Tab-separated table of C-alpha atoms in Angstrom:
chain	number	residue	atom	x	y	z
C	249	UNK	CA	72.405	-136.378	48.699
C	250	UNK	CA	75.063	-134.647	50.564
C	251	UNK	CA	77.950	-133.368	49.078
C	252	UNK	CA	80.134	-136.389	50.630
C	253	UNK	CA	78.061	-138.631	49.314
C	254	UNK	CA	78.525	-136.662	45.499
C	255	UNK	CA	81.913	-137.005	46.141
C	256	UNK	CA	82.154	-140.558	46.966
C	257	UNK	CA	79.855	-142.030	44.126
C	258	UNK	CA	82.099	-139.767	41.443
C	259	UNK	CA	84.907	-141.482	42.800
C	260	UNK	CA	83.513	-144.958	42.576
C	261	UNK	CA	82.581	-144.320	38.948
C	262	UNK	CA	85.991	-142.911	38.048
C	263	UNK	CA	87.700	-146.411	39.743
C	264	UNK	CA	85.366	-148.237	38.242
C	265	UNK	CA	85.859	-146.722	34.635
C	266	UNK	CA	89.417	-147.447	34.963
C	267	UNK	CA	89.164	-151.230	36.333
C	268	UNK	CA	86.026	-151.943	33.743
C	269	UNK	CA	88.574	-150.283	30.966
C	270	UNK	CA	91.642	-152.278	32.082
C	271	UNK	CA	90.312	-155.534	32.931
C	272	UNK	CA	86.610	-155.268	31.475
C	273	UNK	CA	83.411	-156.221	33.045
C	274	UNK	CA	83.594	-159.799	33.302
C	275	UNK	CA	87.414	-159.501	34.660
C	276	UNK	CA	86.537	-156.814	37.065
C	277	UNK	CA	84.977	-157.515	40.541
C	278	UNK	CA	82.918	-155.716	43.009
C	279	UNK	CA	85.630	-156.053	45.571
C	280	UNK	CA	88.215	-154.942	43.431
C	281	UNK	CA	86.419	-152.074	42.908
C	282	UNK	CA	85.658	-151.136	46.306
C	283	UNK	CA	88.759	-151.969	47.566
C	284	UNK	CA	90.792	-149.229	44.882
C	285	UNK	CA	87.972	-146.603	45.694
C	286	UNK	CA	88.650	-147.393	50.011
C	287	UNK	CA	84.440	-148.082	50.133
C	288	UNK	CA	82.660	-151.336	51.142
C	289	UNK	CA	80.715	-153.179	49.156
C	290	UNK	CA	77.401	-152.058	50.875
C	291	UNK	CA	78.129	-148.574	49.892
C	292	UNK	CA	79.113	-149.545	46.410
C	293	UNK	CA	75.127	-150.764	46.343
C	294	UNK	CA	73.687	-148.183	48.006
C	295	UNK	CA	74.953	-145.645	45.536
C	296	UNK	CA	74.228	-148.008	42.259
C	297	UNK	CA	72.404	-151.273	43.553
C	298	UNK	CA	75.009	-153.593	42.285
C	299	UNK	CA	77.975	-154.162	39.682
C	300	UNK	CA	75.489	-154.479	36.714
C	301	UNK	CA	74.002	-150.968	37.167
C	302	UNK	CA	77.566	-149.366	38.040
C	303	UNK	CA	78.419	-150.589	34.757
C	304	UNK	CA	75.733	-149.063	33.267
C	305	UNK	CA	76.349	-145.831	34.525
C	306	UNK	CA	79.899	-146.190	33.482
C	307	UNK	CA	78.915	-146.574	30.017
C	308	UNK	CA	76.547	-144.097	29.965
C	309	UNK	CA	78.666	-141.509	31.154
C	310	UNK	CA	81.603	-142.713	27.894
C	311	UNK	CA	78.406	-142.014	25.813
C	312	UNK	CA	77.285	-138.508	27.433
C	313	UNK	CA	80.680	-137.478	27.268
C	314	UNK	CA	81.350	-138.366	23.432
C	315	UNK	CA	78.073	-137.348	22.642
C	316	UNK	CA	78.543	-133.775	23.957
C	317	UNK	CA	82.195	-133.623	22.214
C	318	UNK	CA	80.524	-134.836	18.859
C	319	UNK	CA	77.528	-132.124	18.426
C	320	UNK	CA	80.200	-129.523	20.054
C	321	UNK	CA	81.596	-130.589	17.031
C	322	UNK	CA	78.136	-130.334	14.510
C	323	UNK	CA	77.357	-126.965	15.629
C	324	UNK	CA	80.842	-125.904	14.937
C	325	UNK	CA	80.316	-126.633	11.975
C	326	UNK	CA	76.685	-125.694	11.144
C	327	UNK	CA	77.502	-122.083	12.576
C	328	UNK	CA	80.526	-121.551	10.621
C	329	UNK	CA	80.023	-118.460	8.817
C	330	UNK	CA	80.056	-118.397	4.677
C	331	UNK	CA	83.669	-118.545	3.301
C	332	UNK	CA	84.603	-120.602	6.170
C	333	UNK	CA	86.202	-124.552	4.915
C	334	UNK	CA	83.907	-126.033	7.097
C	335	UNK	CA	81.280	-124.817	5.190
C	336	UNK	CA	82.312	-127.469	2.194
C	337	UNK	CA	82.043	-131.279	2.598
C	338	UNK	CA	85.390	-131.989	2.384
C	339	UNK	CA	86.112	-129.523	5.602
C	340	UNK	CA	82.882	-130.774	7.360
C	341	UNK	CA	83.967	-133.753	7.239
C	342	UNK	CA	87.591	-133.745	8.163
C	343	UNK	CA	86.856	-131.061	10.893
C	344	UNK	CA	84.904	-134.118	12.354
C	345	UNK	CA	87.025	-137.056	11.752
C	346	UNK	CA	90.291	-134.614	13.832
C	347	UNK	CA	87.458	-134.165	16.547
C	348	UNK	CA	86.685	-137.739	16.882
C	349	UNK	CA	90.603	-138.911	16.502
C	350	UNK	CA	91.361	-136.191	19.334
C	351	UNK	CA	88.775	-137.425	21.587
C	352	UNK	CA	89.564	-141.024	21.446
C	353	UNK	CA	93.309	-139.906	21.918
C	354	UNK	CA	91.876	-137.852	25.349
C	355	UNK	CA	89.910	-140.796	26.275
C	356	UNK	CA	91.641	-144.139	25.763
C	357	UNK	CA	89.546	-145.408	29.136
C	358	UNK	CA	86.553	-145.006	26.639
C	359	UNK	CA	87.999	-146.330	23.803
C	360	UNK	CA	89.150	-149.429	25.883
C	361	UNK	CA	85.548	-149.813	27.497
C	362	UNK	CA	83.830	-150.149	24.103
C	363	UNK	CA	86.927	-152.376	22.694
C	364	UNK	CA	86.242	-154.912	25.693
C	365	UNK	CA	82.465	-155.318	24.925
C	366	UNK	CA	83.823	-155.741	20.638
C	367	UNK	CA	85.079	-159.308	21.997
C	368	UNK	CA	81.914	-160.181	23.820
C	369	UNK	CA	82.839	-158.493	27.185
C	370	UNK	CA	79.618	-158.322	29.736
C	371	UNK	CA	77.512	-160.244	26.741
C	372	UNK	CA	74.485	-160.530	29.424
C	373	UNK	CA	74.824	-156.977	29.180
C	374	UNK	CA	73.202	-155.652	26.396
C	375	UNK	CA	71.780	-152.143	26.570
C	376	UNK	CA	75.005	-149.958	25.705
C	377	UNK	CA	74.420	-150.420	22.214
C	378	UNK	CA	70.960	-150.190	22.005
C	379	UNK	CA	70.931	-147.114	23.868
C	380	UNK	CA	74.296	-145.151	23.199
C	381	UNK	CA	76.246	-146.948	19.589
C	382	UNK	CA	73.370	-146.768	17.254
C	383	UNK	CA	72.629	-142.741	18.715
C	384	UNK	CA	75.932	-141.583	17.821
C	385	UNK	CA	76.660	-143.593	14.780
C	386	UNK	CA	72.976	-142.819	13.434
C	387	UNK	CA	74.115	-139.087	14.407
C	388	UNK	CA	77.165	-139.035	12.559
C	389	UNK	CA	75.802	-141.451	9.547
C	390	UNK	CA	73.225	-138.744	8.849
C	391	UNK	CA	75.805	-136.105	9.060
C	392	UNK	CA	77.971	-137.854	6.877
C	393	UNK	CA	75.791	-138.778	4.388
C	394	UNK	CA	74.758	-135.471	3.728
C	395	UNK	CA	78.541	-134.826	2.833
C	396	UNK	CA	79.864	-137.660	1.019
C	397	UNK	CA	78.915	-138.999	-2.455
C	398	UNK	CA	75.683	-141.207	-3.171
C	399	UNK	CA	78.019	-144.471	-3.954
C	400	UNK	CA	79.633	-144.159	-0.550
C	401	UNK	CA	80.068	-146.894	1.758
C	402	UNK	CA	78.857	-144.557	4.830
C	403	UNK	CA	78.262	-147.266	7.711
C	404	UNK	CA	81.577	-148.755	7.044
C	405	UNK	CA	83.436	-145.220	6.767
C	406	UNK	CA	82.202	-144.794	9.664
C	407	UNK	CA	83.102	-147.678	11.593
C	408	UNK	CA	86.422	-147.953	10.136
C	409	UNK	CA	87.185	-144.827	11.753
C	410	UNK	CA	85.605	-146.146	15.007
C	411	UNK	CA	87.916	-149.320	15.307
C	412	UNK	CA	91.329	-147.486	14.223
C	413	UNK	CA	91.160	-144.919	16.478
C	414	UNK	CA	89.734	-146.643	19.265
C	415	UNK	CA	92.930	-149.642	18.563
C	416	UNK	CA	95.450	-146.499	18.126
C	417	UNK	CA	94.221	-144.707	21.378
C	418	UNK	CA	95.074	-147.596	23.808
C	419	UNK	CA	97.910	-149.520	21.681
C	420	UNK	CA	100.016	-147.300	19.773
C	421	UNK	CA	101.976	-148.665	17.121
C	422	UNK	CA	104.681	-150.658	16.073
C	423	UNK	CA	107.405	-149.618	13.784
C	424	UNK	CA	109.202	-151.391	10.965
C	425	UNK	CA	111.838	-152.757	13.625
C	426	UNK	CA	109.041	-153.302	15.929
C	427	UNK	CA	109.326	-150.144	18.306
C	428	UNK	CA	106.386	-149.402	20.251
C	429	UNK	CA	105.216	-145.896	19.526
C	430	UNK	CA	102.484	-144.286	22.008
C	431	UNK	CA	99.502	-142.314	20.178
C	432	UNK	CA	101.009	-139.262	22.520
C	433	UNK	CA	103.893	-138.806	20.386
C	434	UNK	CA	103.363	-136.100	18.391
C	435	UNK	CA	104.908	-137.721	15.063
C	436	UNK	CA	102.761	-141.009	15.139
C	437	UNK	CA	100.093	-138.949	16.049
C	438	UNK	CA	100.669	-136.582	12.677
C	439	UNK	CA	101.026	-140.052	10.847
C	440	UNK	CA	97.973	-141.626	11.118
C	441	UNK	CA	95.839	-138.697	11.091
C	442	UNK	CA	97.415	-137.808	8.271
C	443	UNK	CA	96.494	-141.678	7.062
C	444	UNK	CA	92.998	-141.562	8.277
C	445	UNK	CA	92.236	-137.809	6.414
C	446	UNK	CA	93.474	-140.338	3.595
C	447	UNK	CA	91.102	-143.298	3.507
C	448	UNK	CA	88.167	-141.325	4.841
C	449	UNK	CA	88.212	-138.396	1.744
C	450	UNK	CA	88.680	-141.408	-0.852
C	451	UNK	CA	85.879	-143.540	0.893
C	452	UNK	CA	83.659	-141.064	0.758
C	453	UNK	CA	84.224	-139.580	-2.098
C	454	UNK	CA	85.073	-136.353	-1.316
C	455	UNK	CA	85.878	-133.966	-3.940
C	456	UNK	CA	89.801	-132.739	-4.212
C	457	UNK	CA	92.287	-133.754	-2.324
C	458	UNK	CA	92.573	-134.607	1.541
C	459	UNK	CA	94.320	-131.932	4.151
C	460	UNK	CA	97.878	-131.625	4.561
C	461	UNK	CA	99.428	-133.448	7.070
């Protein structure tokens, strides 16, 4: 492969991350993607074989990438050295919940690929969870569970973190007097970290009380 030809299939997968996040897979077309990323259709297959397998790459790049950030993120915290907070649960654990909350932030194109296939987006295409969900959320479950109480509800900790931050990376929030506020302001940002540090320490049972925000 030539470097041209690097270049061009990177920027097929980058249009078609941001097409498959805006408009997901079923809404998204081969021509639309070719046409953003100025190729032909014929070189759309020769670099993936079709729309189907694009996808697939798409999605397993979202999982590489937030697979890499989360055990960045594990041997932070296995390597921190004694006396460090991230050496108790309650540190451990936070450390990773303002990791994950600050990649979904970085990534809303991620968030909003995974959100697409939650209502039943590309149905006929079902290998993302099989082979990238259940690796991460077994990875973190195990983590987790080595950190929380025995009584804890892990799998839904876990996945209660997964749907708020993936709905706050892409849509914000409304105010009181129903002002849209983007998850880049720094404020609303503060706010519901400071909320999720909240329900996660109770729901799992972590000893004292959860960081300032």
């Amino acid at each position: 492969m030539t470097s041209a030809d690097g270049g061009e299939r990177e920027l097929i997968l980058r249009v078609a991350t941001r097409l498959f996040a805006a408009l997901g897979y079923d809404g998204t077309s081969a021509s639309q993607i070719t046409e953003a990323a100025g190729v032909d259709v014929a070189t759309l297959n020769e670099h993936f074989g079709g729309k189907r397998e694009l996808y697939l790459a798409v999605m397993e790049r979202a999982h590489l990438t937030e697979l890499a950030d989360l055990e960045g993120t594990i041997t932070q915290i296995a390597t921190a050295p004694p006396g460090d907070p991230l050496r108790e649960p309650s540190g451990a654990v936070h450390r990773l919940l303002d990791s994950y909350i600050d990649f979904c932030v970085r990534n809303p194109d991620i968030a909003a690929l995974w959100m697409h296939r939650w209502l039943s987006d590309a149905s006929d295409v079902t290998e993302p969870e099989r082979q990238y969900v259940q690796p991460v959320v077994r990875r973190i479950s195990e983590t987790l569970r080595s950190l929380a109480s025995p009584s804890a509800d892990v799998m839904f900790a876990v996945w209660t973190v997964t749907w708020s931050a993936h709905a706050f990376s892409r849509g914000g929030v409304l105010d009181e007097e129903g002002n849209h506020w983007s998850p880049g302001d720094p404020e609303i940002l503060r706010r519901f970290r400071a909320y999720m540090h909240d329900v996660v320490h109770h729901a799992l049972g972590l000893p004292g009380d959860p960081p300032p925000s």
